[in-house]
Coordinates of C-alpha atoms and ligand atoms in Angstrom, one line a residue:
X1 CA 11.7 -83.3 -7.2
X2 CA 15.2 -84.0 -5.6
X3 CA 14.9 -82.8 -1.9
X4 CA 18.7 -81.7 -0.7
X5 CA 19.6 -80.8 2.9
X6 CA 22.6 -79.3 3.6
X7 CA 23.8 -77.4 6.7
X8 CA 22.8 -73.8 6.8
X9 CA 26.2 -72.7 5.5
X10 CA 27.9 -71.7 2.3
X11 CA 30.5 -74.5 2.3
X12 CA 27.7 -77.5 2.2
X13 CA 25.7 -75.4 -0.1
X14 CA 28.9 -75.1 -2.5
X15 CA 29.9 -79.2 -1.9
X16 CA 25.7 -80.1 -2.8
X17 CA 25.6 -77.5 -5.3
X18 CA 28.2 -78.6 -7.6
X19 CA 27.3 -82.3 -7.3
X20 CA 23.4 -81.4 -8.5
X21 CA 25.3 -79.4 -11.6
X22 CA 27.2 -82.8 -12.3
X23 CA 24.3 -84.7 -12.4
X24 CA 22.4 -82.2 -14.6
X25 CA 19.8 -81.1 -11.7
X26 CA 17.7 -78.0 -12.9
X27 CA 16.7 -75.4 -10.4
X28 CA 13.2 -76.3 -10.2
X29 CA 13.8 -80.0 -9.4
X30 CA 15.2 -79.4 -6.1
X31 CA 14.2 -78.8 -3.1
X32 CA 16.4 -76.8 -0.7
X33 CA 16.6 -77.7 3.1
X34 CA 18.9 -77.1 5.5
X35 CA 19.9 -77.9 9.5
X36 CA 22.0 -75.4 11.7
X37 CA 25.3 -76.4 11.6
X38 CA 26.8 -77.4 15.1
X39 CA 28.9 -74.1 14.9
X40 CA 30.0 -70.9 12.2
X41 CA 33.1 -72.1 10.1
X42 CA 35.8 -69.5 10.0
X43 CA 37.4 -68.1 7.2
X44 CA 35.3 -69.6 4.9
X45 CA 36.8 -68.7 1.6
X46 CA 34.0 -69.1 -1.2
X47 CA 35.9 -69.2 -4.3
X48 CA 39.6 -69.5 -4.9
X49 CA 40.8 -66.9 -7.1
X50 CA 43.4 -67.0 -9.1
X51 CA 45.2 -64.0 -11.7
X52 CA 42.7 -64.6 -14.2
X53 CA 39.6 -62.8 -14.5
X54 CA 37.7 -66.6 -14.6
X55 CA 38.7 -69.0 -12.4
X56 CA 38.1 -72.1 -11.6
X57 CA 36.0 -74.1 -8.9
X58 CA 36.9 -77.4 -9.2
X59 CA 35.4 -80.0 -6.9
X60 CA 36.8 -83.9 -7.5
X61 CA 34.0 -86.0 -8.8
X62 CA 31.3 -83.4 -9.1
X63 CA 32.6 -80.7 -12.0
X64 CA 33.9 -77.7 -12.5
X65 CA 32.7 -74.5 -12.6
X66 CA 34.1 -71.2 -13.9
X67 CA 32.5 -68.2 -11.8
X68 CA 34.2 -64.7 -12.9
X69 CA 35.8 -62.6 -9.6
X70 CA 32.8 -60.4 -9.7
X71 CA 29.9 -63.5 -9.8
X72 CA 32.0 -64.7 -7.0
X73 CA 32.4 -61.8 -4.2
X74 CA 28.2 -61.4 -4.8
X75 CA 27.3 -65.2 -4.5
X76 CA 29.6 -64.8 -1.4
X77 CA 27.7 -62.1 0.0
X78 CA 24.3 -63.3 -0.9
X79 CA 25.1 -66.4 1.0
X80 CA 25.2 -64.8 4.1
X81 CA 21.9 -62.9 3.2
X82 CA 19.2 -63.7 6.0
X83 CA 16.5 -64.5 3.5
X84 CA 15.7 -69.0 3.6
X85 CA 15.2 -69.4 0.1
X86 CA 18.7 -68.0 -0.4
X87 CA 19.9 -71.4 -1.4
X88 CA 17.7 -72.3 -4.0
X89 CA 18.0 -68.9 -5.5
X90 CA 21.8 -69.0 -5.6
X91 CA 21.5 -71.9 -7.4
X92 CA 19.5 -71.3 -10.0
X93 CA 22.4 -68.2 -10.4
X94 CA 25.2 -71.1 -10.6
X95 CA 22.7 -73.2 -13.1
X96 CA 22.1 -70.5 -15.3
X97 CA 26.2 -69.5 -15.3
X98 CA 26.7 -73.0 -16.3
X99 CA 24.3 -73.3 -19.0
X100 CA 26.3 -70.1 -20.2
X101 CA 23.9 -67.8 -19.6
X102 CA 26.0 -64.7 -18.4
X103 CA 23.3 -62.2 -18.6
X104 CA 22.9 -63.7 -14.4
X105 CA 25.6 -61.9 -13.5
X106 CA 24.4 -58.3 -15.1
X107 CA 22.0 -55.9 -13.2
X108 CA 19.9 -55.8 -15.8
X109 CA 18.6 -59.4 -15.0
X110 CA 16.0 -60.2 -12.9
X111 CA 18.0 -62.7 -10.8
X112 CA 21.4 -60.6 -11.1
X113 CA 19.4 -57.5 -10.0
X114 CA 18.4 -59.7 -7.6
X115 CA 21.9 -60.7 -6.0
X116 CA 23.4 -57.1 -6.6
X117 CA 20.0 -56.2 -4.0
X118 CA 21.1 -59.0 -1.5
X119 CA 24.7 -58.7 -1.9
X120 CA 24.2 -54.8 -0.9
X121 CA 22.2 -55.3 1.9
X122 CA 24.5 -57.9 3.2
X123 CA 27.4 -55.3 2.4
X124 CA 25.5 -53.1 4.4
X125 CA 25.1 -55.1 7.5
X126 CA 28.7 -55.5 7.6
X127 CA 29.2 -52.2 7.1
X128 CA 27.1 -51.6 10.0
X129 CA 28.2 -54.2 12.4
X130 CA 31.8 -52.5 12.2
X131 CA 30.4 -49.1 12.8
X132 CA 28.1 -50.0 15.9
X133 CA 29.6 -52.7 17.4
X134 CA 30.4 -51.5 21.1
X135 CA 32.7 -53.0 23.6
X136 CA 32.3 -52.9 27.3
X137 CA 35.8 -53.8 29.4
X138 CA 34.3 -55.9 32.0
X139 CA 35.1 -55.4 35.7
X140 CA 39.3 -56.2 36.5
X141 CA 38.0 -59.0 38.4
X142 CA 36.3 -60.7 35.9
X143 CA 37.4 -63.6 34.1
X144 CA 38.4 -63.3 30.1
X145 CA 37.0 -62.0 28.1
X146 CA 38.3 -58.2 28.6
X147 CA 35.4 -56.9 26.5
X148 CA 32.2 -58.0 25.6
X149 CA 29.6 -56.6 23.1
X150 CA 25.5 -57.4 22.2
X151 CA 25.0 -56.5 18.3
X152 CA 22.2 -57.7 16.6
X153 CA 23.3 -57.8 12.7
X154 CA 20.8 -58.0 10.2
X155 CA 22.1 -60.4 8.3
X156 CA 24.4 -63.6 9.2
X157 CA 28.1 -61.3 9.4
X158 CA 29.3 -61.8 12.5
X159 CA 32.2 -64.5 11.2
X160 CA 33.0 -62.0 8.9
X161 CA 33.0 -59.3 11.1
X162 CA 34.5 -61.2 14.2
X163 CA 37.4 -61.5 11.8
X164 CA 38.0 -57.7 10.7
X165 CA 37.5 -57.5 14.6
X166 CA 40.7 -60.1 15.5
X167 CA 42.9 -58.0 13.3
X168 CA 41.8 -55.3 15.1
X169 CA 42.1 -55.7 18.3
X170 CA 45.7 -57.1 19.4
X171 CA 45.9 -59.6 22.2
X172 CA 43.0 -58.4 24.2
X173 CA 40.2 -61.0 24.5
X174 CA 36.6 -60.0 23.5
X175 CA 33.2 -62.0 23.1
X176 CA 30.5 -60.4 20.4
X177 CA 27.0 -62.4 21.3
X178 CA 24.4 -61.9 18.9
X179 CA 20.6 -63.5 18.9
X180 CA 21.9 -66.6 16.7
X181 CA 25.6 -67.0 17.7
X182 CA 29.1 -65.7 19.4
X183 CA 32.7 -64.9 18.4
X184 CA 35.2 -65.5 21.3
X185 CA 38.6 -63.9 20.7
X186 CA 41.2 -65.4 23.3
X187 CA 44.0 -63.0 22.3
X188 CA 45.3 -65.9 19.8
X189 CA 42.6 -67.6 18.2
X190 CA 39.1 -67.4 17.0
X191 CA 36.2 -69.0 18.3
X192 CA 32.5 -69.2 17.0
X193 CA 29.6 -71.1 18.1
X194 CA 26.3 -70.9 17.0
X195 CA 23.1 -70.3 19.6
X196 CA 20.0 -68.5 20.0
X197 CA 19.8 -65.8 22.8
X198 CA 17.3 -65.7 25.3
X199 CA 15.6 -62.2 26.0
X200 CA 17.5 -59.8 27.8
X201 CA 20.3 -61.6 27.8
X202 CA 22.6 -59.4 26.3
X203 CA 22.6 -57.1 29.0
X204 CA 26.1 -56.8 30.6
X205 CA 26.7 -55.0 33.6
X206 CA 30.2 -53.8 33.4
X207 CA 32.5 -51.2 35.4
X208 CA 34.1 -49.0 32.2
X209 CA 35.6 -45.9 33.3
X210 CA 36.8 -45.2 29.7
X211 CA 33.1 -45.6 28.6
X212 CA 31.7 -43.1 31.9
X213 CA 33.9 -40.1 30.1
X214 CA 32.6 -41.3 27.0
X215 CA 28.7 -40.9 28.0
X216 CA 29.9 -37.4 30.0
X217 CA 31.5 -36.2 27.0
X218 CA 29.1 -37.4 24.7
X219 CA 26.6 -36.1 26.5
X220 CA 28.9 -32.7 26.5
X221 CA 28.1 -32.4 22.6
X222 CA 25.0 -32.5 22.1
X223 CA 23.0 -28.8 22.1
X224 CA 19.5 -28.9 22.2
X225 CA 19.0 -25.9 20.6
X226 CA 20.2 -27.7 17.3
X227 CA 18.3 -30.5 17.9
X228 CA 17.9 -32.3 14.8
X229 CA 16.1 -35.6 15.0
X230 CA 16.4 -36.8 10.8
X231 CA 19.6 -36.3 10.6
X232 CA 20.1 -37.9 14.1
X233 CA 18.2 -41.0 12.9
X234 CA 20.2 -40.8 9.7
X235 CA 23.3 -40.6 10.6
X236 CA 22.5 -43.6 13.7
X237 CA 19.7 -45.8 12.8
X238 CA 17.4 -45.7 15.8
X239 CA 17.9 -49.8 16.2
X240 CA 21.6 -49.2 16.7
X241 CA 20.7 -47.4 20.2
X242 CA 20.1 -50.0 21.9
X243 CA 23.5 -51.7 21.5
X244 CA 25.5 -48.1 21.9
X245 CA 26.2 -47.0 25.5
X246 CA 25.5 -43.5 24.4
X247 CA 22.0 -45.1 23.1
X248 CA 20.0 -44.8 26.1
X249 CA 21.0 -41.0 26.3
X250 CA 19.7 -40.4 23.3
X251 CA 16.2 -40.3 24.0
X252 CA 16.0 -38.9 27.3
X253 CA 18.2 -35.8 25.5
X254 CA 15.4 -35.3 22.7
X255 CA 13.0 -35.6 25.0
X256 CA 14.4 -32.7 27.3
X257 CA 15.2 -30.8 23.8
X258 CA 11.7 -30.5 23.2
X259 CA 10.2 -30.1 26.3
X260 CA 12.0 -26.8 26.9
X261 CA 15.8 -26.9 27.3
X262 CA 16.0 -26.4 23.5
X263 CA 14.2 -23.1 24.5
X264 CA 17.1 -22.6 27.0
X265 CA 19.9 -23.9 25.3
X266 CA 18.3 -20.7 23.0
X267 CA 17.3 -17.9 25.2
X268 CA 20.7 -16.5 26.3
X269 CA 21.2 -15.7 22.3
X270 CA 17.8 -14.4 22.1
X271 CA 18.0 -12.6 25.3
X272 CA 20.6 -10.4 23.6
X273 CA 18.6 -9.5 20.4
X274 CA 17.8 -5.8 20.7
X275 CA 13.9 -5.2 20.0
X276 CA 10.8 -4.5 22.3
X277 CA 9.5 -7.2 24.4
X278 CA 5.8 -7.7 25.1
X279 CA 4.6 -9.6 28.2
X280 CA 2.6 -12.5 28.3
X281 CA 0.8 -14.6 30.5
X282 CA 1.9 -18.2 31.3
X283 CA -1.4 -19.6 30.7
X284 CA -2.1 -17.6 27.6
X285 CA 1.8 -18.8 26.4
X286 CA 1.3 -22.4 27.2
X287 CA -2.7 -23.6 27.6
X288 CA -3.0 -26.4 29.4
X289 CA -4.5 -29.2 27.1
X290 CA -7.1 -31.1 29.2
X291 CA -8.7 -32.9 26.5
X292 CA -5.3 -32.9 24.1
X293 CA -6.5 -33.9 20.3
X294 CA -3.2 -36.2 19.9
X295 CA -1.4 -38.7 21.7
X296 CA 1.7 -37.4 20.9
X297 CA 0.3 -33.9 22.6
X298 CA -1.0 -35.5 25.7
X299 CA 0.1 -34.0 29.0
X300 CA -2.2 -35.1 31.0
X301 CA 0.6 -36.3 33.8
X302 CA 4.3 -36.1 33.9
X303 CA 5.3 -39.2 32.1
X304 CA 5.3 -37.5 28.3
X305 CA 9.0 -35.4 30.0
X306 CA 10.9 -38.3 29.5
X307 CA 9.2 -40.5 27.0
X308 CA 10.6 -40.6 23.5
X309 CA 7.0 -40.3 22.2
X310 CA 3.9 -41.3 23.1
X311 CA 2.8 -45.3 22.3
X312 CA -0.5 -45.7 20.6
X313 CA -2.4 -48.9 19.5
X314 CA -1.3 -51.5 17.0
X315 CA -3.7 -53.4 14.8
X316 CA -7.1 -52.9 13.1
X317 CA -10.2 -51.0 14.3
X318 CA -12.4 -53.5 14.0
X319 CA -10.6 -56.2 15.6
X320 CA -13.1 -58.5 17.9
X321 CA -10.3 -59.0 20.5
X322 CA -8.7 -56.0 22.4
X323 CA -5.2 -56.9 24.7
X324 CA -4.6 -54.1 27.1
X325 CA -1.3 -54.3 28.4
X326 CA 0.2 -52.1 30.9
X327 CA 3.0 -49.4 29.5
X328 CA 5.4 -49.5 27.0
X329 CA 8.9 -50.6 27.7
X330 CA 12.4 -49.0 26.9
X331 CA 11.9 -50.5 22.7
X332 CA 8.3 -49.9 22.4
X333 CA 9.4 -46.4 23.5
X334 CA 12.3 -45.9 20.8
X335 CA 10.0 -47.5 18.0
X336 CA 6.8 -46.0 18.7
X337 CA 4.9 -49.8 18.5
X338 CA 2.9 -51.7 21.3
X339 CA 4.8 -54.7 22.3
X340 CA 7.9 -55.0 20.5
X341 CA 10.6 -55.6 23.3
X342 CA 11.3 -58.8 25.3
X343 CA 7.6 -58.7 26.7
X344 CA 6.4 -58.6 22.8
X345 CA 8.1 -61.5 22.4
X346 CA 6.5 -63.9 24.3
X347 CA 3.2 -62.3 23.8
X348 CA 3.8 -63.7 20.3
X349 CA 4.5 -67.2 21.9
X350 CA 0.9 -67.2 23.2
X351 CA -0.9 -65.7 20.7
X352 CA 0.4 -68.4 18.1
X353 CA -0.4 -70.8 20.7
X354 CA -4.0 -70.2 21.2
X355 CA -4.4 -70.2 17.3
X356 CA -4.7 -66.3 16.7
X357 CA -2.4 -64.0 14.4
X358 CA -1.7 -60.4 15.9
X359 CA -2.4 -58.6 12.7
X360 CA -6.0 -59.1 13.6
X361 CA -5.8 -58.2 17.6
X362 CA -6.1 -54.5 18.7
X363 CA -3.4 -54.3 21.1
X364 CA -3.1 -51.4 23.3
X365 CA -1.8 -50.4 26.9
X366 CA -3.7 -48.7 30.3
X367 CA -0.5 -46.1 30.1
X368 CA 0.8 -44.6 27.0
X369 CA 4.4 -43.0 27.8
X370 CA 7.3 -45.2 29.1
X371 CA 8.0 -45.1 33.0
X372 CA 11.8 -45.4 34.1
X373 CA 14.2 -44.5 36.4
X374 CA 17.9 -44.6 35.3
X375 CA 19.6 -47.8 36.8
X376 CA 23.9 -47.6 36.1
X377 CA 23.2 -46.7 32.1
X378 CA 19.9 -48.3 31.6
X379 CA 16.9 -47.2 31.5
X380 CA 14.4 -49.6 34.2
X381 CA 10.7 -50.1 34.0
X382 CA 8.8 -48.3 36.8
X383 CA 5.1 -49.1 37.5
X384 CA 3.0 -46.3 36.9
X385 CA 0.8 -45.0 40.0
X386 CA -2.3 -44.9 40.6
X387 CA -2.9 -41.2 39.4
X388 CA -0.8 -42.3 36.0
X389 CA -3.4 -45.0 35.2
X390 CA -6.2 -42.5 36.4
X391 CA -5.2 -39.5 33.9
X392 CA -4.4 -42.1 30.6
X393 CA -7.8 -43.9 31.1
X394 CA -9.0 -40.8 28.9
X395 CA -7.2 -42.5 25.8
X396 CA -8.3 -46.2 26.9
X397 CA -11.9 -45.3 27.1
X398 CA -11.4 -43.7 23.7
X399 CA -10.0 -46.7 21.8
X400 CA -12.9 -49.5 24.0
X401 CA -15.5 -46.4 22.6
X402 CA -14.3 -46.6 19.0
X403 CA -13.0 -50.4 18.4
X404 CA -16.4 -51.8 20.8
X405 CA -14.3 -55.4 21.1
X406 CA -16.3 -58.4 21.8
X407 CA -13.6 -59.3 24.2
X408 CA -10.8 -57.6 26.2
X409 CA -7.9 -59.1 27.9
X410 CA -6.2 -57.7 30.4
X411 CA -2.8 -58.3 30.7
X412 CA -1.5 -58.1 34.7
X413 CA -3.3 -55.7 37.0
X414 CA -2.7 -52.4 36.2
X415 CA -4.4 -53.2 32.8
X416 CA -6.6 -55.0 34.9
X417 CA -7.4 -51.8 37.2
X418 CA -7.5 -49.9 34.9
X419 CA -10.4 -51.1 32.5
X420 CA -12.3 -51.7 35.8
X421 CA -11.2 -48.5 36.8
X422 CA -10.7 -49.3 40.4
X423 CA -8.3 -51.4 42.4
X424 CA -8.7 -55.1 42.1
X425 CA -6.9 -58.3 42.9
X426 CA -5.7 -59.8 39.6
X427 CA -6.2 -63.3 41.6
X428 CA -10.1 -62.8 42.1
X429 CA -10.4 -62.3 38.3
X430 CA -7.8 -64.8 36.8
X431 CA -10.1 -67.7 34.7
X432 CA -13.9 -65.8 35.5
X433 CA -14.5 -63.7 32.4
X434 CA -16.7 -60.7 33.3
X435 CA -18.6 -58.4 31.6
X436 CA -17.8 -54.9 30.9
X437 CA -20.2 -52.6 29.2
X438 CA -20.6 -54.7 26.5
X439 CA -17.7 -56.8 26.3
X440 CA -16.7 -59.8 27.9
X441 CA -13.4 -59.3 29.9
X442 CA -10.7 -61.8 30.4
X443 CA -8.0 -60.9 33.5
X444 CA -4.7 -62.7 33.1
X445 CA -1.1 -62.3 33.7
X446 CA 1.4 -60.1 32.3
X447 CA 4.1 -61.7 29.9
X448 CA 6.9 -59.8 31.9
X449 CA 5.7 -61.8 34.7
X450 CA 6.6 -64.8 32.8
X451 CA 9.8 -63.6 31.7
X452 CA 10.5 -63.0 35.9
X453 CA 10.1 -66.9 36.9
X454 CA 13.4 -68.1 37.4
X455 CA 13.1 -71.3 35.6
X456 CA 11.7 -72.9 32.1
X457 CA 8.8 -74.8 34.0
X458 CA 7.7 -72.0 35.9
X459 CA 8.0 -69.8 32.7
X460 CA 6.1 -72.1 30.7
X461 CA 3.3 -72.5 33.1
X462 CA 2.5 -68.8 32.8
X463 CA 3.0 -68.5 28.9
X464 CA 0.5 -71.3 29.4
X465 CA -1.7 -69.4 31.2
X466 CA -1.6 -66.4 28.9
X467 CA -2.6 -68.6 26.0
X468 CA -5.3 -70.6 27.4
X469 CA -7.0 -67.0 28.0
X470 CA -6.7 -66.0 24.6
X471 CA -7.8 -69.0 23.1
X472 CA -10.7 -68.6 25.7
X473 CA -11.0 -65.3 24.2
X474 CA -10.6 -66.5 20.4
X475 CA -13.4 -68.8 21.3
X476 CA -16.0 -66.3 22.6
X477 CA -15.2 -63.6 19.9
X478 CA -15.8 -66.5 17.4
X479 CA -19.1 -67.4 19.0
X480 CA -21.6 -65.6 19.1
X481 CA -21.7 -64.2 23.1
X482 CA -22.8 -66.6 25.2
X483 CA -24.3 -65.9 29.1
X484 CA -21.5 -65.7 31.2
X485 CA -21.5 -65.5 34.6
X486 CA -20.9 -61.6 36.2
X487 CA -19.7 -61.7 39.4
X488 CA -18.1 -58.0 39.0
X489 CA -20.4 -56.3 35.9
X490 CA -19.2 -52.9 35.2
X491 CA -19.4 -49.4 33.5
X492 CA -17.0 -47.8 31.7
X493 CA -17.6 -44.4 32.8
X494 CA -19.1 -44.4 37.1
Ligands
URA1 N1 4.8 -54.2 28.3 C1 3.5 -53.7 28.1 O1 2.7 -53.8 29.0 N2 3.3 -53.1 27.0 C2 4.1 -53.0 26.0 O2 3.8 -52.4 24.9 C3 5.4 -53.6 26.2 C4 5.7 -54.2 27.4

C-alpha cells in the first residue's frame, strides 16, 4: 500500500495523480491523505481544453492522459465535492479512463453515476452560493472592504464563486467569510485565504440603508392570508435564512400568520360575503388548552407567538443520561432540533470529551419556544422568567416521567431551577451530585457561558468543566448507582 499526501486541493491531487498512473499504481494500492493547503488557489483551471473533443493532459515526466471535455468539467466539479474520500474515488475514475475503460464516464456506471451525483450537488452549491449570497455595505466610516457577506456553502465553492462575484461587482471591495475560508476583493485583485470560523463570528453589524427599504419592502410583500410555508421552504431553503437579511423576518411573519393575522389579513374579504352570521362565544371559538396533547399546540405562556415552532427532545427514550438545557436559540428555533446553534457546538466538544456520543443522550430544555427580543435585525436570546419555566415544567416532568434517566445534568441554572423546581444558586450545586426522585442529578454550567469568556483559557476552563460532569455522569450511569451524598433530595412533583 502506497500512502500519498497531497494538499487538500485539486492541483496536487492532479500533479500526484498522474505520477501514480506513470508508475502503474492501481486504486486500491493507495492511500489518499491530504493537509490544508496554506491558502485557496485561484483560477484553478483543471484541464486544458483544446478544439478537440479529447484532449490532452500532459504532465512532463509523469504521462499523459486523454480526459474527454465532458470527463473533465465533472472530475472538476467532484473535486470540490465536500466528501474526504473524494480523492481516492477520483482516482480510481482517472485509472479506470486510462486502462480504457470509458463505461466511467457513462451514468450507467456505478462510479460515473457516482461523479454525475457529486458533480450535481457541487453544481448545486454553486448555484446556491450565487443566489443567497448577501452583502452588507458596512458603515462609511469603516475601512475596505465596502461589503461583507457570511455564507456557509455546502460544498468547497467559494473560489469559484468569489470569481463569478469579481466580474460582478466592478471596483467596489467585498469580503465573503465562510466556516473554512475568505475571498477578499480589493476592487483590482482577488484574494483567498483559507481558515476556520469561530461561532458567531460571522455576525456583522453594519449601517445599510439600501438593505432597511429592503427588509420594509420585503416585509411589504408578504400577506399572511396566503401564507404558504412549502413553497416558502422550497423556493428558500430554511438554512439560507440565516445568511439573508430578510431571514430573520421570516419566522416571526409565519409565526404571526398563524397565530391570527392570517385570520385578519382574511376577515375584511370575508366580512363582505353576504350570508347569516351566528354568534359564538370566545371560549367555545377558542378553548383554552391547559393540558395541550402536542408540543407544537402548547400555549401554556406567551412564548409559542413568536417561536417558529415548538423544540422538543432529541435522542432515544431510553437513554441513561438526560441533558436539560435551558431554551432553544434563534437555529434550534428555525430547525426544530435541541442544540444545533453555536451553543450545540460546544456541547459536542464536551460530550466527545468525556467519552460519550450524543445519539445515545436524551437532550432536552426547561423551556420549549425560543425567547427574543429584536436587537438592529437580529433576533437576541432573552432569559425566560420565572413563570416561563413554571408553565413548561409540564412538558419536563413528562419527558423525566417517560425516559426515568439514571442521571440528569443540568445545564446553567434555569435548567437547574427548573428540575428542582425552585430557585437555587447554580454555585451550591456545581460538583455535589444530588438525587432527584430517582435519579442522580449533576448541576453544571451552560455552554453559552463558555462561549461568553473573553479568552481561549477562560473558555477552555469551562468546556472543561462541562465535560468533567458528564464523564462524572457517564461513569455513574455506567455503574450501577452508587450512595451518594443528598444534601438537597427532592420530588418531582411538591
Ligand atoms: N441553548 C439551550 O439551552 N438549548 C438549546 O437547544 C440551544 C441553546
Amino acid at each position: 500500500m502506497r500512502s500519498i499526501v497531497i494538499d487538500d486541493d485539486f492541483t496536487a491531487w492532479r500533479a500526484a495523480s498522474l505520477k501514480a498512473l506513470a508508475e502503474g499504481l492501481a486504486p486500491e494500492s493507495i492511500e489518499w491523505r491530504v493537509e490544508q493547503p496554506p491558502e485557496l488557489r485561484q483560477g484553478q483551471t483543471l484541464f486544458d481544453y483544446g478544439e478537440s473533443s479529447e484532449n490532452d493532459m500532459i504532465t512532463p515526466a509523469t504521462v499523459a492522459v486523454h480526459v474527454s471535455k465532458e470527463l473533465g468539467a465533472l472530475i472538476h466539479d467532484c473535486a470540490l465535492h465536500c466528501e474526504p474520500q473524494r480523492w481516492a474515488f477520483l482516482y480510481k475514475v482517472l485509472w479506470r479512463w486510462q486502462q480504457g475503460d470509458r463505461s466511467v464516464a457513462s451514468p450507467a456506471d456505478e462510479d460515473g453515476a457516482q461523479l454525475y451525483r457529486m458533480a450535481k450537488s457541487v453544481r448545486r452549491a454553486k448555484h446556491d452560493m450565487i443566489a443567497y449570497v448577501r452583502f452588507r455595505q458596512q458603515a462609511q466610516s469603516s475601512r475596505p472592504p465596502e461589503y461583507i457577506a457570511w455564507y456557509e456553502p455546502e460544498h468547497d465553492v467559494l473560489a469559484w464563486a468569489a470569481e463569478h462575484f469579481a466580474q460582478r461587482m466592478g471596483r467596489s471591495s467585498w469580503m465573503i467569510t465562510t466556516p473554512r475560508g475568505a475571498a477578499f476583493w480589493d476592487g483590482q485583485q482577488l484574494h483567498l485565504e483559507r481558515r476556520h470560523a469561530l461561532p458567531g463570528e460571522h455576525r456583522v453589524d453594519t449601517e445599510d440603508e439600501a438593505e432597511a427599504l429592503w427588509l420594509a419592502y420585503y416585509r411589504s410583500t408578504f400577506n399572511p392570508a396566503r401564507l404558504n410555508e412549502t413553497a416558502l421552504e422550497q423556493h428558500m431553503p430554511v438554512r439560507f435564512w440565516k445568511g439573508l437579511p430578510e431571514g430573520h423576518l421570516i419566522p416571526a411573519m409565519i409565526s404571526e400568520a398563524k397565530s391570527g393575522a392570517r385570520r385578519l389579513a382574511q376577515a375584511s374579504g370575508v366580512g363582505e360575503l353576504g350570508g347569516k352570521s351566528i354568534p359564538v362565544e370566545a371560549e367555545v371559538a377558542q378553548p383554552v388548552r391547559e393540558s395541550p396533547s402536542s408540543l407544537d399546540a402548547c400555549r401554556r405562556c406567551d412564548l409559542w407567538r413568536n417561536a417558529t415552532q415548538a423544540v422538543g427532545s432529541s435522542g432515544p427514550g431510553e437513554a441513561r443520561i438526560m441533558l436539560i438545557g435551558e431554551q432553544p436559540g434563534d437555529q434550534e428555533d428555525l430547525s426544530g432540533q435541541p442544540f444545533v446553534g453555536p451553543a450545540g457546538q460546544l456541547l459536542d466538544m464536551a460530550i466527545k470529551r468525556a467519552g460519550l456520543s450524543r445519539e445515545r443522550l436524551y437532550l432536552t430544555n426547561a423551556v420549549k419556544h425560543f425567547k427574543w427580543e429584536l436587537r438592529g435585525k437580529r433576533r437576541l436570546h432573552k432569559t425566560p422568567g420565572q413563570r416561563e419555566v413554571e408553565a413548561c415544567s409540564y412538558w419536563l416532568e413528562r419527558e423525566l416521567e417517560t425516559v426515568r434517566p439514571t442521571v440528569i445534568v443540568t445545564l446553567g441554572a434555569t435548567a437547574l431551577n427548573a428540575l428542582l423546581r425552585e430557585k437555587a444558586s447554580l454555585r451550591d450545586y456545581i460538583d455535589k451530585p444530588f438525587e432527584m426522585a430517582g435519579s442522580v442529578g449533576i448541576a453544571t454550567y451552560h455552554p453559552s457561558f463558555a462561549l461568553r469568556q473573553p479568552n481561549d483559557a477562560a473558555r477552555d476552563k469551562i468546556l472543561d468543566e462541562i465535560s468533567n460532569a458528564l464523564e462524572r455522569a457517564r461513569e455513574l450511569a455506567e455503574s450501577a448507582l452508587p450512595e451518594i451524598p443528598n444534601p438537597t433530595s427532592k420530588k418531582l412533583r411538591q
